[in-house]
Amino acid sequence: MVLRGYVPTSEETLQTLAALRLQSLNSDFSTHAPFPRLEELFPPHVLHARLPAPRRRTPTKCRGARLRAGLLAGGLWGQALAKQRAERDQRLRGRLREEGASTMAAIVEKWKLLQGMGRPEAMAAYVALVREWPGFGSTLFDVDLHAVSPGGQGGWAAGRQAALTPLSPQSPVGAGPQRLWLGIGAKAVSLYKPGEPEPLDSFGYSRISSFGASDSSTFRLSVEDRDLLFETSQVDEIAQLLNTYLASAGARRPPRPQEPASGPPAPTPPPQGLCPTAGPWQHRPPVGSFHS
């Protein structure tokens, strides 16, 4: 979880976590102790984020200029450009090695400060640091939020015609899909902006009315008056986990007192977690729906 970048925290804390991991693996610092690779201790994406972004060349508007550039690219200019790219890649790799060496040196210095700490203490300190993140304990999934539409009668088809509503003031919709983390925990489902410690939105299981999939990569979550449409490669895993937590939440609820019947019995509503078998938002029969 930490190495995949799913614990948003400072680099200082990430280095401390790496030092605690070394202490739990090797005990006190020693020059003879085996050193894991840096990517086994520290999130690689943090190092890559330090590198300068590649420059984007402005496309040539003139058609004739584009044609001449294309012809030159196949000759001497093409060889020169390839050489420039190779040199740039070599510089970036060198910069990455320097950043890695600097980070490893900082981790080792923190490791030396842990001398005398036992393995159980190091593991407990590691977990305590990770638990400071409010999303600790949740299973995180990478998703693309494509739309947030009003729910209610008419379903998703009616939502397509309505104006999309923002997930939160910090996350306006309408400018294309948003890459988010979908966190599924024992008490709530939360949506995070990658790298941000606080969720954009969070809702308990009592607010979830239904969920399901229209195909192998599209997932819908209905929360009270909103329908959230996601694209993800982990539709089945999300549905199974949601179904498990919804069933657990339903089992913990106290039974409602029965009232005397005053008329014909009302139809039994579908259990939570059951995706409707047909709906206008679905383009074909749903897959990945589960009964509680």
CSV table of C-alpha atoms in Angstrom, one decimal:
chain,number,residue,atom,x,y,z
A,1,MET,CA,0.0,0.0,0.0
A,2,VAL,CA,2.8,2.4,0.9
A,3,LEU,CA,5.1,1.4,-2.0
A,4,ARG,CA,2.2,1.8,-4.5
A,5,GLY,CA,1.7,5.3,-3.3
A,6,TYR,CA,-1.7,4.7,-1.6
A,7,VAL,CA,-0.7,6.4,1.6
A,8,PRO,CA,-0.6,10.2,0.9
A,9,THR,CA,2.0,11.6,3.3
A,10,SER,CA,5.2,13.7,3.3
A,11,GLU,CA,8.6,12.4,1.9
A,12,GLU,CA,10.0,12.8,5.4
A,13,THR,CA,7.4,10.3,6.7
A,14,LEU,CA,8.0,8.0,3.8
A,15,GLN,CA,11.7,7.9,4.6
A,16,THR,CA,10.9,7.2,8.2
A,17,LEU,CA,8.7,4.3,7.2
A,18,ALA,CA,11.5,2.9,5.0
A,19,ALA,CA,13.9,3.2,8.0
A,20,LEU,CA,11.5,1.4,10.2
A,21,ARG,CA,11.1,-1.4,7.6
A,22,LEU,CA,14.9,-1.8,7.5
A,23,GLN,CA,15.0,-1.9,11.3
A,24,SER,CA,12.4,-4.6,11.4
A,25,LEU,CA,14.1,-6.6,8.7
A,26,ASN,CA,17.8,-6.3,9.7
A,27,SER,CA,17.8,-4.9,13.3
A,28,ASP,CA,20.4,-2.3,14.0
A,29,PHE,CA,22.4,-0.6,11.2
A,30,SER,CA,25.4,-2.4,9.9
A,31,THR,CA,27.5,-2.0,6.8
A,32,HIS,CA,27.3,-5.8,6.4
A,33,ALA,CA,23.4,-5.9,6.5
A,34,PRO,CA,21.7,-6.8,3.3
A,35,PHE,CA,20.1,-3.8,1.6
A,36,PRO,CA,16.9,-4.2,-0.3
A,37,ARG,CA,16.5,-2.2,-3.5
A,38,LEU,CA,15.2,1.3,-3.1
A,39,GLU,CA,11.9,0.5,-4.8
A,40,GLU,CA,11.3,-2.1,-2.1
A,41,LEU,CA,11.5,0.6,0.6
A,42,PHE,CA,10.3,3.8,-1.0
A,43,PRO,CA,7.5,4.6,-3.6
A,44,PRO,CA,9.2,5.0,-7.0
A,45,HIS,CA,6.6,7.5,-8.2
A,46,VAL,CA,7.9,10.1,-5.7
A,47,LEU,CA,11.4,10.0,-7.3
A,48,HIS,CA,9.9,10.2,-10.8
A,49,ALA,CA,7.9,13.3,-9.7
A,50,ARG,CA,11.1,15.1,-9.0
A,51,LEU,CA,12.2,14.9,-12.6
A,52,PRO,CA,11.5,17.8,-14.9
A,53,ALA,CA,8.5,17.3,-17.2
A,54,PRO,CA,9.4,16.7,-20.9
A,55,ARG,CA,9.0,19.8,-23.1
A,56,ARG,CA,6.2,19.6,-25.5
A,57,ARG,CA,7.0,21.0,-28.9
A,58,THR,CA,4.3,23.3,-30.4
A,59,PRO,CA,2.9,21.7,-33.5
A,60,THR,CA,3.6,23.5,-36.7
A,61,LYS,CA,0.5,25.1,-38.2
A,62,CYS,CA,1.7,25.6,-41.7
A,63,ARG,CA,1.0,22.6,-43.9
A,64,GLY,CA,4.1,23.2,-46.0
A,65,ALA,CA,6.3,23.5,-42.9
A,66,ARG,CA,4.9,20.2,-41.6
A,67,LEU,CA,5.7,18.5,-44.9
A,68,ARG,CA,9.2,19.8,-44.9
A,69,ALA,CA,9.7,18.7,-41.3
A,70,GLY,CA,8.4,15.3,-42.2
A,71,LEU,CA,10.9,15.0,-45.0
A,72,LEU,CA,13.8,16.2,-42.9
A,73,ALA,CA,12.8,13.8,-40.1
A,74,GLY,CA,13.6,10.9,-42.4
A,75,GLY,CA,17.1,12.1,-43.2
A,76,LEU,CA,19.9,13.8,-41.2
A,77,TRP,CA,17.5,15.7,-39.0
A,78,GLY,CA,15.8,12.5,-38.0
A,79,GLN,CA,19.1,11.1,-36.8
A,80,ALA,CA,19.9,14.3,-34.9
A,81,LEU,CA,16.6,14.2,-33.2
A,82,ALA,CA,17.0,10.5,-32.2
A,83,LYS,CA,20.4,11.4,-30.8
A,84,GLN,CA,18.9,14.3,-28.8
A,85,ARG,CA,16.2,12.0,-27.4
A,86,ALA,CA,18.8,9.4,-26.4
A,87,GLU,CA,20.9,12.1,-24.6
A,88,ARG,CA,17.9,13.4,-22.8
A,89,ASP,CA,16.9,10.0,-21.7
A,90,GLN,CA,20.4,9.3,-20.4
A,91,ARG,CA,20.4,12.6,-18.5
A,92,LEU,CA,17.0,11.7,-16.9
A,93,ARG,CA,18.3,8.3,-15.9
A,94,GLY,CA,21.4,9.9,-14.4
A,95,ARG,CA,19.2,12.4,-12.5
A,96,LEU,CA,17.0,9.5,-11.3
A,97,ARG,CA,20.1,7.7,-10.0
A,98,GLU,CA,21.2,10.8,-8.1
A,99,GLU,CA,17.8,11.3,-6.5
A,100,GLY,CA,17.7,7.6,-5.6
A,101,ALA,CA,21.1,7.8,-3.9
A,102,SER,CA,20.2,10.9,-2.0
A,103,THR,CA,16.9,9.3,-0.8
A,104,MET,CA,18.7,6.1,0.3
A,105,ALA,CA,21.3,8.1,2.2
A,106,ALA,CA,18.5,9.9,4.1
A,107,ILE,CA,16.8,6.6,4.8
A,108,VAL,CA,20.1,5.1,6.2
A,109,GLU,CA,20.6,8.1,8.5
A,110,LYS,CA,17.1,7.6,9.9
A,111,TRP,CA,17.8,3.9,10.3
A,112,LYS,CA,20.9,4.6,12.4
A,113,LEU,CA,18.8,6.6,14.8
A,114,LEU,CA,16.7,3.5,15.5
A,115,GLN,CA,19.5,1.6,17.1
A,116,GLY,CA,18.3,-0.6,19.9
A,117,MET,CA,14.7,-0.7,18.7
A,118,GLY,CA,13.4,-4.3,18.6
A,119,ARG,CA,11.5,-5.8,15.6
A,120,PRO,CA,8.1,-5.7,17.3
A,121,GLU,CA,8.6,-2.0,18.3
A,122,ALA,CA,9.6,-1.1,14.7
A,123,MET,CA,6.6,-2.9,13.3
A,124,ALA,CA,4.3,-1.2,15.8
A,125,ALA,CA,5.8,2.3,15.0
A,126,TYR,CA,5.4,1.6,11.2
A,127,VAL,CA,1.7,0.7,11.6
A,128,ALA,CA,1.1,3.7,13.9
A,129,LEU,CA,2.5,6.1,11.3
A,130,VAL,CA,0.4,4.5,8.5
A,131,ARG,CA,-2.7,4.6,10.7
A,132,GLU,CA,-2.5,8.4,10.9
A,133,TRP,CA,-4.1,8.5,7.4
A,134,PRO,CA,-7.9,8.6,7.7
A,135,GLY,CA,-8.3,6.1,4.9
A,136,PHE,CA,-6.2,3.4,6.6
A,137,GLY,CA,-7.9,0.0,6.4
A,138,SER,CA,-9.8,0.8,3.2
A,139,THR,CA,-9.2,-1.1,0.0
A,140,LEU,CA,-8.3,1.4,-2.7
A,141,PHE,CA,-9.1,1.1,-6.4
A,142,ASP,CA,-8.0,3.3,-9.3
A,143,VAL,CA,-11.1,4.6,-11.1
A,144,ASP,CA,-12.1,7.2,-13.6
A,145,LEU,CA,-15.2,9.1,-12.6
A,146,HIS,CA,-17.0,9.9,-15.8
A,147,ALA,CA,-20.2,11.5,-14.5
A,148,VAL,CA,-22.3,12.3,-11.5
A,149,SER,CA,-25.9,12.6,-12.4
A,150,PRO,CA,-29.1,13.2,-10.4
A,151,GLY,CA,-30.7,9.9,-9.4
A,152,GLY,CA,-34.3,9.2,-8.6
A,153,GLN,CA,-37.1,8.3,-11.0
A,154,GLY,CA,-36.0,7.9,-14.6
A,155,GLY,CA,-32.7,6.4,-13.6
A,156,TRP,CA,-29.5,7.0,-15.5
A,157,ALA,CA,-31.2,7.7,-18.8
A,158,ALA,CA,-32.9,10.7,-17.3
A,159,GLY,CA,-29.6,11.7,-15.7
A,160,ARG,CA,-28.0,11.9,-19.1
A,161,GLN,CA,-30.3,14.7,-20.0
A,162,ALA,CA,-29.8,16.6,-16.8
A,163,ALA,CA,-27.0,18.8,-15.9
A,164,LEU,CA,-24.1,17.0,-14.2
A,165,THR,CA,-23.6,17.9,-10.6
A,166,PRO,CA,-20.1,18.3,-9.0
A,167,LEU,CA,-19.0,15.7,-6.6
A,168,SER,CA,-17.6,18.5,-4.3
A,169,PRO,CA,-16.6,22.2,-4.7
A,170,GLN,CA,-13.1,21.0,-5.3
A,171,SER,CA,-14.0,18.5,-8.0
A,172,PRO,CA,-16.1,20.2,-10.8
A,173,VAL,CA,-17.3,17.8,-13.5
A,174,GLY,CA,-17.8,18.4,-17.2
A,175,ALA,CA,-14.1,18.7,-18.2
A,176,GLY,CA,-13.7,14.9,-18.8
A,177,PRO,CA,-13.2,11.9,-16.6
A,178,GLN,CA,-11.5,12.4,-13.2
A,179,ARG,CA,-8.8,9.9,-12.0
A,180,LEU,CA,-9.7,9.1,-8.4
A,181,TRP,CA,-9.2,6.5,-5.7
A,182,LEU,CA,-12.3,4.6,-4.7
A,183,GLY,CA,-11.8,3.6,-1.1
A,184,ILE,CA,-14.0,0.8,0.3
A,185,GLY,CA,-13.9,0.4,4.1
A,186,ALA,CA,-15.9,-1.3,6.7
A,187,LYS,CA,-18.0,1.8,7.5
A,188,ALA,CA,-18.1,3.9,4.4
A,189,VAL,CA,-17.1,4.3,0.8
A,190,SER,CA,-14.9,7.3,0.0
A,191,LEU,CA,-13.5,9.1,-3.1
A,192,TYR,CA,-10.0,10.5,-2.9
A,193,LYS,CA,-8.0,12.7,-5.3
A,194,PRO,CA,-4.8,10.7,-5.7
A,195,GLY,CA,-2.2,11.9,-3.2
A,196,GLU,CA,-4.7,13.9,-1.1
A,197,PRO,CA,-5.2,12.7,2.5
A,198,GLU,CA,-8.8,13.9,2.9
A,199,PRO,CA,-11.6,12.4,0.8
A,200,LEU,CA,-13.6,14.5,-1.7
A,201,ASP,CA,-16.7,12.8,-0.5
A,202,SER,CA,-17.6,9.9,1.8
A,203,PHE,CA,-20.9,8.1,2.3
A,204,GLY,CA,-22.0,5.3,4.7
A,205,TYR,CA,-23.6,2.1,3.5
A,206,SER,CA,-27.0,3.2,4.6
A,207,ARG,CA,-26.9,5.8,1.9
A,208,ILE,CA,-26.1,3.4,-0.9
A,209,SER,CA,-29.3,2.3,-2.7
A,210,SER,CA,-27.8,0.1,-5.5
A,211,PHE,CA,-24.7,-0.7,-7.5
A,212,GLY,CA,-23.8,-2.8,-10.5
A,213,ALA,CA,-22.0,-3.0,-13.8
A,214,SER,CA,-23.2,-2.5,-17.3
A,215,ASP,CA,-20.1,-4.2,-18.8
A,216,SER,CA,-16.7,-5.5,-17.7
A,217,SER,CA,-15.2,-2.0,-17.2
A,218,THR,CA,-18.2,0.3,-16.3
A,219,PHE,CA,-19.5,0.5,-12.7
A,220,ARG,CA,-22.4,2.5,-11.3
A,221,LEU,CA,-22.9,3.4,-7.7
A,222,SER,CA,-26.3,5.0,-6.6
A,223,VAL,CA,-26.0,7.1,-3.5
A,224,GLU,CA,-29.3,8.7,-2.4
A,225,ASP,CA,-30.1,11.3,-5.1
A,226,ARG,CA,-26.9,10.7,-7.2
A,227,ASP,CA,-25.7,8.1,-9.7
A,228,LEU,CA,-21.9,7.9,-10.0
A,229,LEU,CA,-20.5,6.2,-13.1
A,230,PHE,CA,-17.0,4.9,-13.0
A,231,GLU,CA,-14.6,3.2,-15.5
A,232,THR,CA,-12.3,0.6,-13.9
A,233,SER,CA,-10.6,-2.7,-14.7
A,234,GLN,CA,-11.6,-4.0,-11.2
A,235,VAL,CA,-15.4,-4.1,-11.5
A,236,ASP,CA,-15.8,-7.6,-10.1
A,237,GLU,CA,-13.5,-6.9,-7.1
A,238,ILE,CA,-15.3,-3.7,-6.3
A,239,ALA,CA,-18.8,-5.3,-6.5
A,240,GLN,CA,-17.8,-8.3,-4.3
A,241,LEU,CA,-16.2,-6.1,-1.6
A,242,LEU,CA,-19.2,-3.7,-1.6
A,243,ASN,CA,-21.6,-6.7,-1.4
A,244,THR,CA,-19.7,-8.1,1.6
A,245,TYR,CA,-19.7,-4.8,3.5
A,246,LEU,CA,-23.3,-4.1,2.7
A,247,ALA,CA,-24.3,-7.6,4.0
A,248,SER,CA,-22.3,-7.0,7.1
A,249,ALA,CA,-23.8,-3.6,7.7
A,250,GLY,CA,-27.3,-5.0,7.2
A,251,ALA,CA,-26.6,-7.8,9.8
A,252,ARG,CA,-25.5,-5.2,12.4
A,253,ARG,CA,-28.7,-3.1,12.1
A,254,PRO,CA,-31.3,-3.8,14.9
A,255,PRO,CA,-34.5,-5.3,13.7
A,256,ARG,CA,-37.4,-2.8,13.2
A,257,PRO,CA,-40.5,-3.3,15.3
A,258,GLN,CA,-43.4,-4.8,13.3
A,259,GLU,CA,-46.5,-2.7,12.8
A,260,PRO,CA,-50.0,-4.1,12.4
A,261,ALA,CA,-50.9,-4.4,8.8
A,262,SER,CA,-53.6,-1.9,7.8
A,263,GLY,CA,-53.8,-2.8,4.1
A,264,PRO,CA,-52.5,-5.1,1.4
A,265,PRO,CA,-48.8,-6.0,2.0
A,266,ALA,CA,-46.4,-3.7,0.1
A,267,PRO,CA,-44.0,-5.3,-2.3
A,268,THR,CA,-40.7,-6.4,-0.8
A,269,PRO,CA,-37.9,-4.0,-1.8
A,270,PRO,CA,-34.8,-5.6,-3.2
A,271,PRO,CA,-31.9,-6.0,-0.7
A,272,GLN,CA,-29.1,-3.6,-0.6
A,273,GLY,CA,-26.3,-4.4,-3.0
A,274,LEU,CA,-28.6,-5.9,-5.6
A,275,CYS,CA,-28.3,-4.3,-8.9
A,276,PRO,CA,-31.6,-3.9,-10.8
A,277,THR,CA,-31.9,-6.6,-13.4
A,278,ALA,CA,-32.9,-4.0,-16.0
A,279,GLY,CA,-32.6,-0.3,-16.2
A,280,PRO,CA,-32.4,2.4,-18.8
A,281,TRP,CA,-28.8,3.1,-17.9
A,282,GLN,CA,-27.7,-0.4,-19.0
A,283,HIS,CA,-26.8,-1.1,-22.5
A,284,ARG,CA,-26.9,-4.8,-22.1
A,285,PRO,CA,-27.7,-7.3,-19.3
A,286,PRO,CA,-25.6,-6.4,-16.2
A,287,VAL,CA,-22.7,-8.4,-15.0
A,288,GLY,CA,-21.0,-8.4,-11.7
A,289,SER,CA,-24.1,-7.8,-9.6
A,290,PHE,CA,-24.3,-9.7,-6.3
A,291,HIS,CA,-27.0,-10.5,-3.8
A,292,SER,CA,-26.5,-9.8,-0.2
